[in-house]
Amino acid sequence: MKILFLLFLFLSTLFSASLESLLDEYKKTTENSLETVDEKMGHVRIYSQKEIKLMQYHKLSDILKELPLFTLNRNRFGVANPSLAGSKTSVSGFFRFFINDHEISSAQTKSPFINWGDLPLDFIDHVEIYYGQSSFSLGNDSGIYFIRLYTKDPKKENGAEITSRISNNHTNSNGFTYSSQLGTDWSYLIYLNNTKIRDDADYNGRKLFNDSHRRYLYLDLQNETTSINVGYSDLTKDNYMGFSKDVTPNSGEIYSKDYFFDVTKYFLDDKSIKLNFAFGKNNRKYKEENNERITIIPYLFTSKQNITKYDEDLDLTKTNAYLSKTFNYKYNNFLAALSMENKKYKVNNRTIVNSNTIIDVGAFNDFNEESVYSLLFQDDYKIRDDLILIGNAKYDKYKRKGFLNDSSNSNYRVGTIYTPYKNFGLKSFYTITTVPQDFYSVDFALPVKKELKEQKYRFYTLEGVFTTDNSKFGITYDHVTIKDFIYLSSVGFVNVDHKITTDGWMFDYEYNFENQNKVKLNYYLTSLSEIANNSQSGGYIKYMGEYEKFEYFTLLNYKSAYDYKDIHVPSAYDVSIGSTYNVTKNLSVSLKGENIFNKSTQSLFYDASTKKDFALKDYGRSVTMTLKWVF
């Protein structure tokens, strides 16, 4: 790693210009993100449009896999899913994901990643990633991290763009973006994409197929006070391992279609009243056949132990409404809001073949609807110019249909932002919050104990930042305690019967060279009260820049080695390099090599037929060429 770091520094000295031009470019490329970022929401990392372009982040998962304190693992269904450092998560329900004002997640799992984790970034202006509780301000489901993607401004783009990509593994993606004015008040942006991915892995001499076909449509229609967003995504893919007892199913397929409609309206001259309404629907189908049997958790301790075929057809809907008012009084900035969310879960069909007999099993239980009514309040009080105190309170009332009881909980957060010097600042938060159960965890809970408890989080974070004219250094500490953590064991989801604690440190450094090139370094390490089954430390070094008609980058993404039971998982050294040649102002050609040493992260799995754990790589080596034409 030291050699690679010196190489980065050596390359960076080859190109020199003036600091003034760097600052002008930095201002230009971060202007949009500075307009939307809310420091009071938590600890934030920003990926500007300039960085997305230079680093050739083609899809959201390209950013997710380098995030500190996480590992982007693959689950049994071949879906890339972020796991907290030291742990392996099959479905990440603690991540909230927004496109503009709309929160996207499955009503079944609270996870967005099956449909939206590989969302192309061609139409995205910038990305903000927060470590904090978004629901205190936005009224959505509780979570620990949240991602906000902001689409490009149609008034500024006002044109068309075609993007075409092809990789050496026969993966290809084609996207089209068009934006224009509608009269003097309205403007719109529309994005279309068609992506085909070829992917497979080897296990015990057999292929695990993970090919997929994804299609996306996005429409953003807006004026000064109103924004209307429509999103659509459908996915057809192989089921990878699926529920198969011996890991290698005979056949299987996942189909998921997701769409939503979202409208936001601001009232009054100062836009201090905000009204949002959204509706989304997800249709999900799953089928699998396996002669060596299929393990379905709800039937583990029943007579249905000889399942060789499983079919499922689900409809899930989610309706949201949110109303907020902001107002100022002396040195206080207040926000008060009401929100409502309704989720419905309908089983259209669920059948199994058990001992050659077709059985219509229907719903696993009668928990099929949940409504959440929330009241939230925020105050940030400016004690003096360099010190702000932040207070949040949120009350949630859950009404449920079925066997699961209604509940209510209160969430609180206090924080401070202190900037005693122009180039030095501190930010700290203490949060008490609850992450409830979802339809998926209740369906696949331990059959003899389906009444899972809500997860109770308490976490403290402290961040310090020091800057100079051309550099920035940051350090962040977090301490998290979780009570009744919901964990997927080999016999279903269970509440862990003791408190889990974790501590983490994160270090960031950024240096801007005089010719608009920059280097970014990150290193993090964590400790966990449990036996770790994932990497506990890691980081990255990335260098990016441009010279005349060329743009270029180099990235090393590192995740530490770990041991679990009798398995040793080596360190991951994912090295990627790339360059773009701007043929004209409107035409460019890019080449990107990913994981060129084929040393990616690995995920742990369990083979029920041999009763052994094993590890498989999360992704392979690839080379991608991109052609982009703006007109």
PDB file of N, CA and C in Angstrom, residues 4 62 121 201 246 252 277 288 337 375 463 516 518 539 551:
ATOM      1  N   LEU A   4       1.977   2.010  -3.533  1.00  0.00           N
ATOM      2  CA  LEU A   4       0.878   2.578  -4.326  1.00  0.00           C
ATOM      3  C   LEU A   4       0.635   4.034  -3.953  1.00  0.00           C
ATOM      4  N   ASP A  62     -21.156   1.381  -7.724  1.00  0.00           N
ATOM      5  CA  ASP A  62     -19.741   1.760  -7.819  1.00  0.00           C
ATOM      6  C   ASP A  62     -19.344   2.649  -6.644  1.00  0.00           C
ATOM      7  N   LEU A 121     -25.953   6.262 -13.196  1.00  0.00           N
ATOM      8  CA  LEU A 121     -25.806   7.628 -12.702  1.00  0.00           C
ATOM      9  C   LEU A 121     -25.748   8.657 -13.821  1.00  0.00           C
ATOM     10  N   ALA A 201     -20.665 -17.525 -11.084  1.00  0.00           N
ATOM     11  CA  ALA A 201     -19.622 -17.948 -10.147  1.00  0.00           C
ATOM     12  C   ALA A 201     -19.556 -19.466 -10.155  1.00  0.00           C
ATOM     13  N   ASP A 246     -28.530 -27.270  -1.279  1.00  0.00           N
ATOM     14  CA  ASP A 246     -27.156 -27.586  -1.666  1.00  0.00           C
ATOM     15  C   ASP A 246     -26.484 -26.437  -2.421  1.00  0.00           C
ATOM     16  N   GLY A 252     -33.983 -21.163 -11.538  1.00  0.00           N
ATOM     17  CA  GLY A 252     -34.644 -20.170 -10.703  1.00  0.00           C
ATOM     18  C   GLY A 252     -34.605 -18.794 -11.337  1.00  0.00           C
ATOM     19  N   PHE A 277     -46.603  14.137  -1.464  1.00  0.00           N
ATOM     20  CA  PHE A 277     -47.426  12.932  -1.554  1.00  0.00           C
ATOM     21  C   PHE A 277     -46.756  11.967  -2.512  1.00  0.00           C
ATOM     22  N   GLU A 288     -38.304 -21.234  -8.213  1.00  0.00           N
ATOM     23  CA  GLU A 288     -37.083 -22.023  -8.063  1.00  0.00           C
ATOM     24  C   GLU A 288     -37.425 -23.504  -8.092  1.00  0.00           C
ATOM     25  N   ALA A 337     -43.559  18.980  11.595  1.00  0.00           N
ATOM     26  CA  ALA A 337     -44.103  18.212  10.475  1.00  0.00           C
ATOM     27  C   ALA A 337     -44.984  17.077  10.960  1.00  0.00           C
ATOM     28  N   LEU A 375     -45.244  12.458  14.213  1.00  0.00           N
ATOM     29  CA  LEU A 375     -45.166  13.878  14.541  1.00  0.00           C
ATOM     30  C   LEU A 375     -43.702  14.189  14.826  1.00  0.00           C
ATOM     31  N   GLU A 463     -17.288  14.321  14.956  1.00  0.00           N
ATOM     32  CA  GLU A 463     -16.488  14.556  13.751  1.00  0.00           C
ATOM     33  C   GLU A 463     -15.716  15.858  13.891  1.00  0.00           C
ATOM     34  N   GLN A 516      -5.907  21.233 -10.857  1.00  0.00           N
ATOM     35  CA  GLN A 516      -7.258  20.681 -10.758  1.00  0.00           C
ATOM     36  C   GLN A 516      -7.268  19.183 -10.502  1.00  0.00           C
ATOM     37  N   LYS A 518      -6.642  15.916  -7.895  1.00  0.00           N
ATOM     38  CA  LYS A 518      -6.772  15.746  -6.454  1.00  0.00           C
ATOM     39  C   LYS A 518      -6.546  14.292  -6.063  1.00  0.00           C
ATOM     40  N   GLY A 539     -10.312   0.995   3.580  1.00  0.00           N
ATOM     41  CA  GLY A 539     -10.130   2.365   3.143  1.00  0.00           C
ATOM     42  C   GLY A 539      -9.889   2.422   1.652  1.00  0.00           C
ATOM     43  N   GLU A 551      -9.081  12.940 -19.271  1.00  0.00           N
ATOM     44  CA  GLU A 551      -9.438  12.802 -17.864  1.00  0.00           C
ATOM     45  C   GLU A 551      -8.971  11.414 -17.424  1.00  0.00           C
TER      46      GLU A 551
END
